[in-house]
Every structure is written in C-alpha cells, then in structure tokens.
Amino acid sequence: MSKSDYTVEDFVLDSLFREWIFANKADAKLYWESYMRKHPEKIKDIEQARTLLVHLSQEKAQISKLEKRQLWENISSEIDRQHDEPSETKVIPMDSWSAIKQFQAEQQKKSRVAWKRKAIAVLLLVGCVGYFLTRSFPEKVPPPPPKLAEMEVLQAPAGVKSTITLEDGSKVFLNSGSKVTYQKGFTDSLRLLTLEGEAFFEVAHDENRPFIVQTGALSTTALGTSFNISSFPGEDIAISLVTGVVLVEKDDSEEKEELHPGEGIQASKDALTWSKNKFDSEMVLSWMDKTLIFNKEPFAKASERLENWFGVEVIFENTIPGDLMVSGKFVDESLENILTGLSYSSRFDYQIQGKKVRIHFKQKPDIL
C-alpha cells in the first residue's frame, strides 16, 4: 500500500512511524516531516495515531478523585490567568507532537487567543500527568528530544545560475529557476536534499552518510560521485551519471536501477514509467558551459527554455506554426543574438521590451 493512502491504523502499525514517535530518530523524523509537507491532508490522522501510540505504550497512573479535581482546577485557573495577561508566551517545538502541530498551523489560521488557551491547557495537562507518571514509573520517562531541524532553501531565480558548497564539501550547481531544500548540517547518518528544477552535483565522499537527492517519487543515492538531475515542475525527470555509481529508487516500490558513468534514467513526471538509457553529455551538461542547444525542438518548448535561461516572458502575437521545429547551438550568446539567429529559419519578427519578448510569425507566401 502507498503511504499516501495510510489510515490512522496504518500509521500506528508502521515501524518507521513508531521510531519517530518513541525514539525521535533523525532518519524517521526527517522522513515524516517531509511526508507531512507532501500530504497535509494526513496531519489529522497522524495526530490521532500518535495519541493512540502514546496512550497504548504506558500504563495508566492511578490518580485519586481529589487529585483529578485539583488538577483540572489548576488548569482552569492558569488558563484564565494567561487569558488576562497582555504578554505573549513562546512555545519552543521539541518533538513529534510539536512537529505535527507546526504543520497543522501552516494549513489553517487560528485566532491567537484560542491557540494560546489550547497550548497552555495541553502543556499543563502533559506536565501534570507526566508528574504522576514519573512518580509511579520513573524508568519509563524518555530523555528530552532534540529540537526540530533547521531547513535550508537555496534557490537560483530565472535567468541566474548559482554554485553552492554544502557543509560536507559537496558542490551543487543550480540551473536557472531551480532550488534545493535540505536540513542544515544534515544528520549523523544521512545527507538528504529535495530538488525542484535542474542541478549538477559533485558529491564529497562519506561512506557513513549516503547522499540522497529526492525528485518527486524518485530518489538518487550516492556516496562520492557526480551526476545531473533535471526535474522541473510539470516536466519529465532525467538523471544522468557522469562519474562514480548511483542507485535510483522509486518511492513505495521495490523498483531500483544502478547507474554507471554514461548511463541515465528517463522517467515520467509522476515516475509511473521510467527507462534506463545512454545520454549525450554535451546536451545534458551544456547549461553548465553557458551553452544553449536546440535539437529539432518544438518552438513552444524552445521558447520556455529561453524564458528560464534569460528570465523573460515570451508573448506570441499570432499562432505558432504547428510543424515548426528549431535547431541551433549558442555559446554564451545574448538573447538578441539568439532570437536573430532563430528568426531567419523560423520566419518571425521580434521585439525585446524589458523583460517581455514579443514574437510575430510571418505568413507563408502563396504558391502560384
């Protein structure tokens, strides 16, 4: 079963989920935080599953009726007192519970007073019940969990290419309109990044920490190697290995492929279909040498590449000829020079107006 279809019961039975709830292991925490970003509609089920696990994992402490009444009176008094105070209370997120609450807050806006009352009530209840549990079962109290991971987001805007050196010494070359997201400093056992767009990776060798790039439903794993990945939103995914060895795997599936230099993977944007092949290194890596290559490419697709390459918007003033394909190789050329070169074979006029490019195709002459 795909984890995207999980019910509350499935979460409770999942071993990786239990590792996150009970041990707050780094790999499990990173996985489920990424899962909640992709599936915000499952956060409520995750919260219920966590509650079930916590309640099932420990024996109920015997609290007298007098103690229960005093407990709830203290909670009520504290809520009223906090409601009357003008100052704000800061709650520092620490474990899986706070992580779940953080993602819930991103999905809905709650009033400040309602949020404060709920946070205070939960903290007081957990603290008071924890006191009784500690008094009765001190050996079952886990150590304080680590703070939530700090995430880094590195982005190259349209028309700009960037080079980034990561904390482990690996280098990432970002193409225009691309970004990578990863945990600052990585973890003790894993170097995990999420890519949107295209990037070339030079991975520093670390046999104890695999380097994994997540692109949609595919993950590419390496220890020390160099490879290119193209995964722009709405487009197919292309993975091309230059040096070393990588393992490409599909989420929620046992399908995997090991790549050697010169080999690549072509996958649909949803990764439902994929194939292993050889790739043209000049075509794949041309963007790193400031070289733009069109090889019998539909004009509409070529215009999208020009938009991303130069950070402009292409506006067509009439219909693109349906059979129009373009070819050409442009090394570190200006937008104007590229458009001039394409205009001769594609028969169009153009105007560059700041960040807008207007293109008008000429009518074919009538044949007498």
JSON list of C-alpha atoms in Angstrom, two decimals, residues 50-201:
[
{"chain": "A", "resi": 50, "resn": "ARG", "atom": "CA", "xyz": [0.42, 9.50, 17.81]},
{"chain": "A", "resi": 51, "resn": "THR", "atom": "CA", "xyz": [-2.17, 9.89, 20.58]},
{"chain": "A", "resi": 52, "resn": "LEU", "atom": "CA", "xyz": [-3.09, 6.20, 20.31]},
{"chain": "A", "resi": 53, "resn": "LEU", "atom": "CA", "xyz": [0.55, 5.10, 20.47]},
{"chain": "A", "resi": 54, "resn": "VAL", "atom": "CA", "xyz": [1.31, 7.27, 23.49]},
{"chain": "A", "resi": 55, "resn": "HIS", "atom": "CA", "xyz": [-1.75, 6.01, 25.37]},
{"chain": "A", "resi": 56, "resn": "LEU", "atom": "CA", "xyz": [-1.09, 2.37, 24.46]},
{"chain": "A", "resi": 57, "resn": "SER", "atom": "CA", "xyz": [2.62, 2.48, 25.34]},
{"chain": "A", "resi": 58, "resn": "GLN", "atom": "CA", "xyz": [2.33, 3.27, 29.03]},
{"chain": "A", "resi": 59, "resn": "GLU", "atom": "CA", "xyz": [0.23, 2.07, 31.95]},
{"chain": "A", "resi": 60, "resn": "LYS", "atom": "CA", "xyz": [-2.34, 4.41, 33.34]},
{"chain": "A", "resi": 61, "resn": "ALA", "atom": "CA", "xyz": [-1.33, 6.04, 36.61]},
{"chain": "A", "resi": 62, "resn": "GLN", "atom": "CA", "xyz": [-3.82, 5.77, 39.40]},
{"chain": "A", "resi": 63, "resn": "ILE", "atom": "CA", "xyz": [-4.90, 9.28, 40.36]},
{"chain": "A", "resi": 64, "resn": "SER", "atom": "CA", "xyz": [-7.40, 9.85, 43.10]},
{"chain": "A", "resi": 65, "resn": "LYS", "atom": "CA", "xyz": [-10.60, 11.79, 42.52]},
{"chain": "A", "resi": 66, "resn": "LEU", "atom": "CA", "xyz": [-9.31, 14.59, 44.74]},
{"chain": "A", "resi": 67, "resn": "GLU", "atom": "CA", "xyz": [-6.09, 14.80, 42.73]},
{"chain": "A", "resi": 68, "resn": "LYS", "atom": "CA", "xyz": [-8.03, 14.85, 39.44]},
{"chain": "A", "resi": 69, "resn": "ARG", "atom": "CA", "xyz": [-10.27, 17.67, 40.69]},
{"chain": "A", "resi": 70, "resn": "GLN", "atom": "CA", "xyz": [-7.29, 19.70, 41.91]},
{"chain": "A", "resi": 71, "resn": "LEU", "atom": "CA", "xyz": [-5.51, 19.08, 38.61]},
{"chain": "A", "resi": 72, "resn": "TRP", "atom": "CA", "xyz": [-8.34, 20.45, 36.48]},
{"chain": "A", "resi": 73, "resn": "GLU", "atom": "CA", "xyz": [-8.91, 23.38, 38.88]},
{"chain": "A", "resi": 74, "resn": "ASN", "atom": "CA", "xyz": [-5.23, 24.32, 38.46]},
{"chain": "A", "resi": 75, "resn": "ILE", "atom": "CA", "xyz": [-5.50, 24.07, 34.67]},
{"chain": "A", "resi": 76, "resn": "SER", "atom": "CA", "xyz": [-8.65, 26.25, 34.63]},
{"chain": "A", "resi": 77, "resn": "SER", "atom": "CA", "xyz": [-7.05, 28.89, 36.88]},
{"chain": "A", "resi": 78, "resn": "GLU", "atom": "CA", "xyz": [-3.90, 29.01, 34.75]},
{"chain": "A", "resi": 79, "resn": "ILE", "atom": "CA", "xyz": [-5.91, 29.41, 31.51]},
{"chain": "A", "resi": 80, "resn": "ASP", "atom": "CA", "xyz": [-7.90, 32.32, 33.00]},
{"chain": "A", "resi": 81, "resn": "ARG", "atom": "CA", "xyz": [-4.74, 33.97, 34.28]},
{"chain": "A", "resi": 82, "resn": "GLN", "atom": "CA", "xyz": [-2.96, 33.66, 30.94]},
{"chain": "A", "resi": 83, "resn": "HIS", "atom": "CA", "xyz": [-6.00, 35.00, 29.10]},
{"chain": "A", "resi": 84, "resn": "ASP", "atom": "CA", "xyz": [-5.90, 38.21, 31.19]},
{"chain": "A", "resi": 85, "resn": "GLU", "atom": "CA", "xyz": [-2.17, 38.80, 30.73]},
{"chain": "A", "resi": 86, "resn": "PRO", "atom": "CA", "xyz": [-1.16, 41.03, 27.75]},
{"chain": "A", "resi": 87, "resn": "SER", "atom": "CA", "xyz": [2.23, 39.38, 27.19]},
{"chain": "A", "resi": 88, "resn": "GLU", "atom": "CA", "xyz": [2.70, 36.52, 24.69]},
{"chain": "A", "resi": 89, "resn": "THR", "atom": "CA", "xyz": [4.03, 33.11, 25.64]},
{"chain": "A", "resi": 90, "resn": "LYS", "atom": "CA", "xyz": [6.58, 31.49, 23.34]},
{"chain": "A", "resi": 91, "resn": "VAL", "atom": "CA", "xyz": [6.35, 27.70, 22.90]},
{"chain": "A", "resi": 92, "resn": "ILE", "atom": "CA", "xyz": [9.52, 26.05, 21.64]},
{"chain": "A", "resi": 93, "resn": "PRO", "atom": "CA", "xyz": [8.82, 22.98, 19.39]},
{"chain": "A", "resi": 94, "resn": "MET", "atom": "CA", "xyz": [10.74, 19.95, 20.64]},
{"chain": "A", "resi": 95, "resn": "ASP", "atom": "CA", "xyz": [9.33, 16.57, 19.46]},
{"chain": "A", "resi": 96, "resn": "SER", "atom": "CA", "xyz": [6.96, 14.76, 17.08]},
{"chain": "A", "resi": 97, "resn": "TRP", "atom": "CA", "xyz": [3.97, 16.34, 18.80]},
{"chain": "A", "resi": 98, "resn": "SER", "atom": "CA", "xyz": [5.21, 19.88, 18.18]},
{"chain": "A", "resi": 99, "resn": "ALA", "atom": "CA", "xyz": [6.19, 18.96, 14.61]},
{"chain": "A", "resi": 100, "resn": "ILE", "atom": "CA", "xyz": [2.63, 17.80, 13.92]},
{"chain": "A", "resi": 101, "resn": "LYS", "atom": "CA", "xyz": [1.22, 20.98, 15.45]},
{"chain": "A", "resi": 102, "resn": "GLN", "atom": "CA", "xyz": [3.59, 23.09, 13.37]},
{"chain": "A", "resi": 103, "resn": "PHE", "atom": "CA", "xyz": [2.34, 21.59, 10.11]},
{"chain": "A", "resi": 104, "resn": "GLN", "atom": "CA", "xyz": [-1.27, 21.95, 11.25]},
{"chain": "A", "resi": 105, "resn": "ALA", "atom": "CA", "xyz": [-0.69, 25.65, 11.84]},
{"chain": "A", "resi": 106, "resn": "GLU", "atom": "CA", "xyz": [0.50, 26.04, 8.25]},
{"chain": "A", "resi": 107, "resn": "GLN", "atom": "CA", "xyz": [-2.79, 24.65, 6.93]},
{"chain": "A", "resi": 108, "resn": "GLN", "atom": "CA", "xyz": [-5.20, 26.79, 8.93]},
{"chain": "A", "resi": 109, "resn": "LYS", "atom": "CA", "xyz": [-5.17, 30.17, 10.66]},
{"chain": "A", "resi": 110, "resn": "LYS", "atom": "CA", "xyz": [-6.38, 30.17, 14.21]},
{"chain": "A", "resi": 111, "resn": "SER", "atom": "CA", "xyz": [-7.03, 33.12, 16.44]},
{"chain": "A", "resi": 112, "resn": "ARG", "atom": "CA", "xyz": [-4.22, 34.00, 18.84]},
{"chain": "A", "resi": 113, "resn": "VAL", "atom": "CA", "xyz": [-6.36, 33.64, 21.98]},
{"chain": "A", "resi": 114, "resn": "ALA", "atom": "CA", "xyz": [-7.78, 30.23, 21.00]},
{"chain": "A", "resi": 115, "resn": "TRP", "atom": "CA", "xyz": [-4.30, 28.95, 20.14]},
{"chain": "A", "resi": 116, "resn": "LYS", "atom": "CA", "xyz": [-2.86, 30.21, 23.42]},
{"chain": "A", "resi": 117, "resn": "ARG", "atom": "CA", "xyz": [-5.59, 28.58, 25.52]},
{"chain": "A", "resi": 118, "resn": "LYS", "atom": "CA", "xyz": [-5.15, 25.24, 23.80]},
{"chain": "A", "resi": 119, "resn": "ALA", "atom": "CA", "xyz": [-1.35, 25.30, 24.05]},
{"chain": "A", "resi": 120, "resn": "ILE", "atom": "CA", "xyz": [-1.43, 26.19, 27.75]},
{"chain": "A", "resi": 121, "resn": "ALA", "atom": "CA", "xyz": [-4.03, 23.50, 28.54]},
{"chain": "A", "resi": 122, "resn": "VAL", "atom": "CA", "xyz": [-2.05, 20.82, 26.68]},
{"chain": "A", "resi": 123, "resn": "LEU", "atom": "CA", "xyz": [1.25, 21.79, 28.28]},
{"chain": "A", "resi": 124, "resn": "LEU", "atom": "CA", "xyz": [-0.25, 21.88, 31.76]},
{"chain": "A", "resi": 125, "resn": "LEU", "atom": "CA", "xyz": [-2.04, 18.57, 31.29]},
{"chain": "A", "resi": 126, "resn": "VAL", "atom": "CA", "xyz": [1.05, 16.85, 29.89]},
{"chain": "A", "resi": 127, "resn": "GLY", "atom": "CA", "xyz": [3.17, 18.34, 32.67]},
{"chain": "A", "resi": 128, "resn": "CYS", "atom": "CA", "xyz": [0.82, 17.31, 35.48]},
{"chain": "A", "resi": 129, "resn": "VAL", "atom": "CA", "xyz": [0.13, 13.83, 34.14]},
{"chain": "A", "resi": 130, "resn": "GLY", "atom": "CA", "xyz": [3.86, 13.47, 33.50]},
{"chain": "A", "resi": 131, "resn": "TYR", "atom": "CA", "xyz": [4.46, 14.27, 37.15]},
{"chain": "A", "resi": 132, "resn": "PHE", "atom": "CA", "xyz": [2.21, 11.42, 38.30]},
{"chain": "A", "resi": 133, "resn": "LEU", "atom": "CA", "xyz": [3.69, 9.01, 35.73]},
{"chain": "A", "resi": 134, "resn": "THR", "atom": "CA", "xyz": [7.21, 9.94, 36.76]},
{"chain": "A", "resi": 135, "resn": "ARG", "atom": "CA", "xyz": [6.33, 9.38, 40.42]},
{"chain": "A", "resi": 136, "resn": "SER", "atom": "CA", "xyz": [4.85, 5.94, 39.67]},
{"chain": "A", "resi": 137, "resn": "PHE", "atom": "CA", "xyz": [7.04, 4.78, 36.75]},
{"chain": "A", "resi": 138, "resn": "PRO", "atom": "CA", "xyz": [10.27, 6.82, 36.71]},
{"chain": "A", "resi": 139, "resn": "GLU", "atom": "CA", "xyz": [12.12, 4.32, 34.50]},
{"chain": "A", "resi": 140, "resn": "LYS", "atom": "CA", "xyz": [9.70, 4.90, 31.57]},
{"chain": "A", "resi": 141, "resn": "VAL", "atom": "CA", "xyz": [10.33, 8.63, 31.12]},
{"chain": "A", "resi": 142, "resn": "PRO", "atom": "CA", "xyz": [12.30, 9.16, 27.85]},
{"chain": "A", "resi": 143, "resn": "PRO", "atom": "CA", "xyz": [15.19, 11.67, 27.59]},
{"chain": "A", "resi": 144, "resn": "PRO", "atom": "CA", "xyz": [14.37, 15.16, 26.23]},
{"chain": "A", "resi": 145, "resn": "PRO", "atom": "CA", "xyz": [14.07, 15.01, 22.41]},
{"chain": "A", "resi": 146, "resn": "PRO", "atom": "CA", "xyz": [16.26, 17.23, 20.18]},
{"chain": "A", "resi": 147, "resn": "LYS", "atom": "CA", "xyz": [14.98, 20.46, 18.68]},
{"chain": "A", "resi": 148, "resn": "LEU", "atom": "CA", "xyz": [13.31, 20.47, 15.28]},
{"chain": "A", "resi": 149, "resn": "ALA", "atom": "CA", "xyz": [15.73, 20.53, 12.37]},
{"chain": "A", "resi": 150, "resn": "GLU", "atom": "CA", "xyz": [16.51, 23.86, 10.73]},
{"chain": "A", "resi": 151, "resn": "MET", "atom": "CA", "xyz": [15.90, 23.68, 6.97]},
{"chain": "A", "resi": 152, "resn": "GLU", "atom": "CA", "xyz": [17.96, 25.44, 4.28]},
{"chain": "A", "resi": 153, "resn": "VAL", "atom": "CA", "xyz": [16.38, 26.54, 0.98]},
{"chain": "A", "resi": 154, "resn": "LEU", "atom": "CA", "xyz": [18.79, 27.59, -1.78]},
{"chain": "A", "resi": 155, "resn": "GLN", "atom": "CA", "xyz": [17.29, 28.96, -4.99]},
{"chain": "A", "resi": 156, "resn": "ALA", "atom": "CA", "xyz": [18.53, 30.29, -8.34]},
{"chain": "A", "resi": 157, "resn": "PRO", "atom": "CA", "xyz": [15.97, 32.71, -9.82]},
{"chain": "A", "resi": 158, "resn": "ALA", "atom": "CA", "xyz": [15.09, 32.70, -13.52]},
{"chain": "A", "resi": 159, "resn": "GLY", "atom": "CA", "xyz": [17.99, 33.99, -15.61]},
{"chain": "A", "resi": 160, "resn": "VAL", "atom": "CA", "xyz": [20.59, 33.21, -12.89]},
{"chain": "A", "resi": 161, "resn": "LYS", "atom": "CA", "xyz": [22.80, 30.14, -12.34]},
{"chain": "A", "resi": 162, "resn": "SER", "atom": "CA", "xyz": [24.33, 29.52, -8.90]},
{"chain": "A", "resi": 163, "resn": "THR", "atom": "CA", "xyz": [27.13, 27.44, -7.41]},
{"chain": "A", "resi": 164, "resn": "ILE", "atom": "CA", "xyz": [26.78, 26.29, -3.78]},
{"chain": "A", "resi": 165, "resn": "THR", "atom": "CA", "xyz": [29.22, 24.49, -1.49]},
{"chain": "A", "resi": 166, "resn": "LEU", "atom": "CA", "xyz": [27.44, 22.45, 1.20]},
{"chain": "A", "resi": 167, "resn": "GLU", "atom": "CA", "xyz": [28.66, 21.86, 4.78]},
{"chain": "A", "resi": 168, "resn": "ASP", "atom": "CA", "xyz": [30.07, 18.41, 3.86]},
{"chain": "A", "resi": 169, "resn": "GLY", "atom": "CA", "xyz": [32.15, 19.82, 0.98]},
{"chain": "A", "resi": 170, "resn": "SER", "atom": "CA", "xyz": [29.78, 18.71, -1.79]},
{"chain": "A", "resi": 171, "resn": "LYS", "atom": "CA", "xyz": [29.07, 21.21, -4.57]},
{"chain": "A", "resi": 172, "resn": "VAL", "atom": "CA", "xyz": [25.71, 21.93, -6.17]},
{"chain": "A", "resi": 173, "resn": "PHE", "atom": "CA", "xyz": [25.45, 23.80, -9.47]},
{"chain": "A", "resi": 174, "resn": "LEU", "atom": "CA", "xyz": [21.89, 25.15, -9.78]},
{"chain": "A", "resi": 175, "resn": "ASN", "atom": "CA", "xyz": [20.36, 25.93, -13.16]},
{"chain": "A", "resi": 176, "resn": "SER", "atom": "CA", "xyz": [18.02, 28.92, -13.58]},
{"chain": "A", "resi": 177, "resn": "GLY", "atom": "CA", "xyz": [14.66, 28.62, -11.81]},
{"chain": "A", "resi": 178, "resn": "SER", "atom": "CA", "xyz": [15.83, 25.72, -9.61]},
{"chain": "A", "resi": 179, "resn": "LYS", "atom": "CA", "xyz": [16.07, 25.15, -5.85]},
{"chain": "A", "resi": 180, "resn": "VAL", "atom": "CA", "xyz": [17.28, 22.60, -3.31]},
{"chain": "A", "resi": 181, "resn": "THR", "atom": "CA", "xyz": [16.00, 22.09, 0.24]},
{"chain": "A", "resi": 182, "resn": "TYR", "atom": "CA", "xyz": [17.88, 20.21, 2.98]},
{"chain": "A", "resi": 183, "resn": "GLN", "atom": "CA", "xyz": [18.43, 20.01, 6.73]},
{"chain": "A", "resi": 184, "resn": "LYS", "atom": "CA", "xyz": [21.17, 22.38, 7.85]},
{"chain": "A", "resi": 185, "resn": "GLY", "atom": "CA", "xyz": [24.25, 20.34, 8.70]},
{"chain": "A", "resi": 186, "resn": "PHE", "atom": "CA", "xyz": [22.48, 17.14, 7.56]},
{"chain": "A", "resi": 187, "resn": "THR", "atom": "CA", "xyz": [22.23, 14.29, 10.12]},
{"chain": "A", "resi": 188, "resn": "ASP", "atom": "CA", "xyz": [24.74, 11.81, 11.54]},
{"chain": "A", "resi": 189, "resn": "SER", "atom": "CA", "xyz": [23.62, 9.10, 9.12]},
{"chain": "A", "resi": 190, "resn": "LEU", "atom": "CA", "xyz": [22.14, 10.81, 6.07]},
{"chain": "A", "resi": 191, "resn": "ARG", "atom": "CA", "xyz": [22.59, 13.68, 3.60]},
{"chain": "A", "resi": 192, "resn": "LEU", "atom": "CA", "xyz": [19.13, 14.25, 2.11]},
{"chain": "A", "resi": 193, "resn": "LEU", "atom": "CA", "xyz": [18.18, 17.02, -0.35]},
{"chain": "A", "resi": 194, "resn": "THR", "atom": "CA", "xyz": [14.99, 17.76, -2.28]},
{"chain": "A", "resi": 195, "resn": "LEU", "atom": "CA", "xyz": [15.41, 19.21, -5.79]},
{"chain": "A", "resi": 196, "resn": "GLU", "atom": "CA", "xyz": [12.98, 21.22, -7.90]},
{"chain": "A", "resi": 197, "resn": "GLY", "atom": "CA", "xyz": [14.43, 22.10, -11.30]},
{"chain": "A", "resi": 198, "resn": "GLU", "atom": "CA", "xyz": [17.90, 21.11, -12.56]},
{"chain": "A", "resi": 199, "resn": "ALA", "atom": "CA", "xyz": [21.24, 20.77, -10.81]},
{"chain": "A", "resi": 200, "resn": "PHE", "atom": "CA", "xyz": [24.63, 19.12, -11.17]},
{"chain": "A", "resi": 201, "resn": "PHE", "atom": "CA", "xyz": [26.04, 17.51, -8.03]}
]
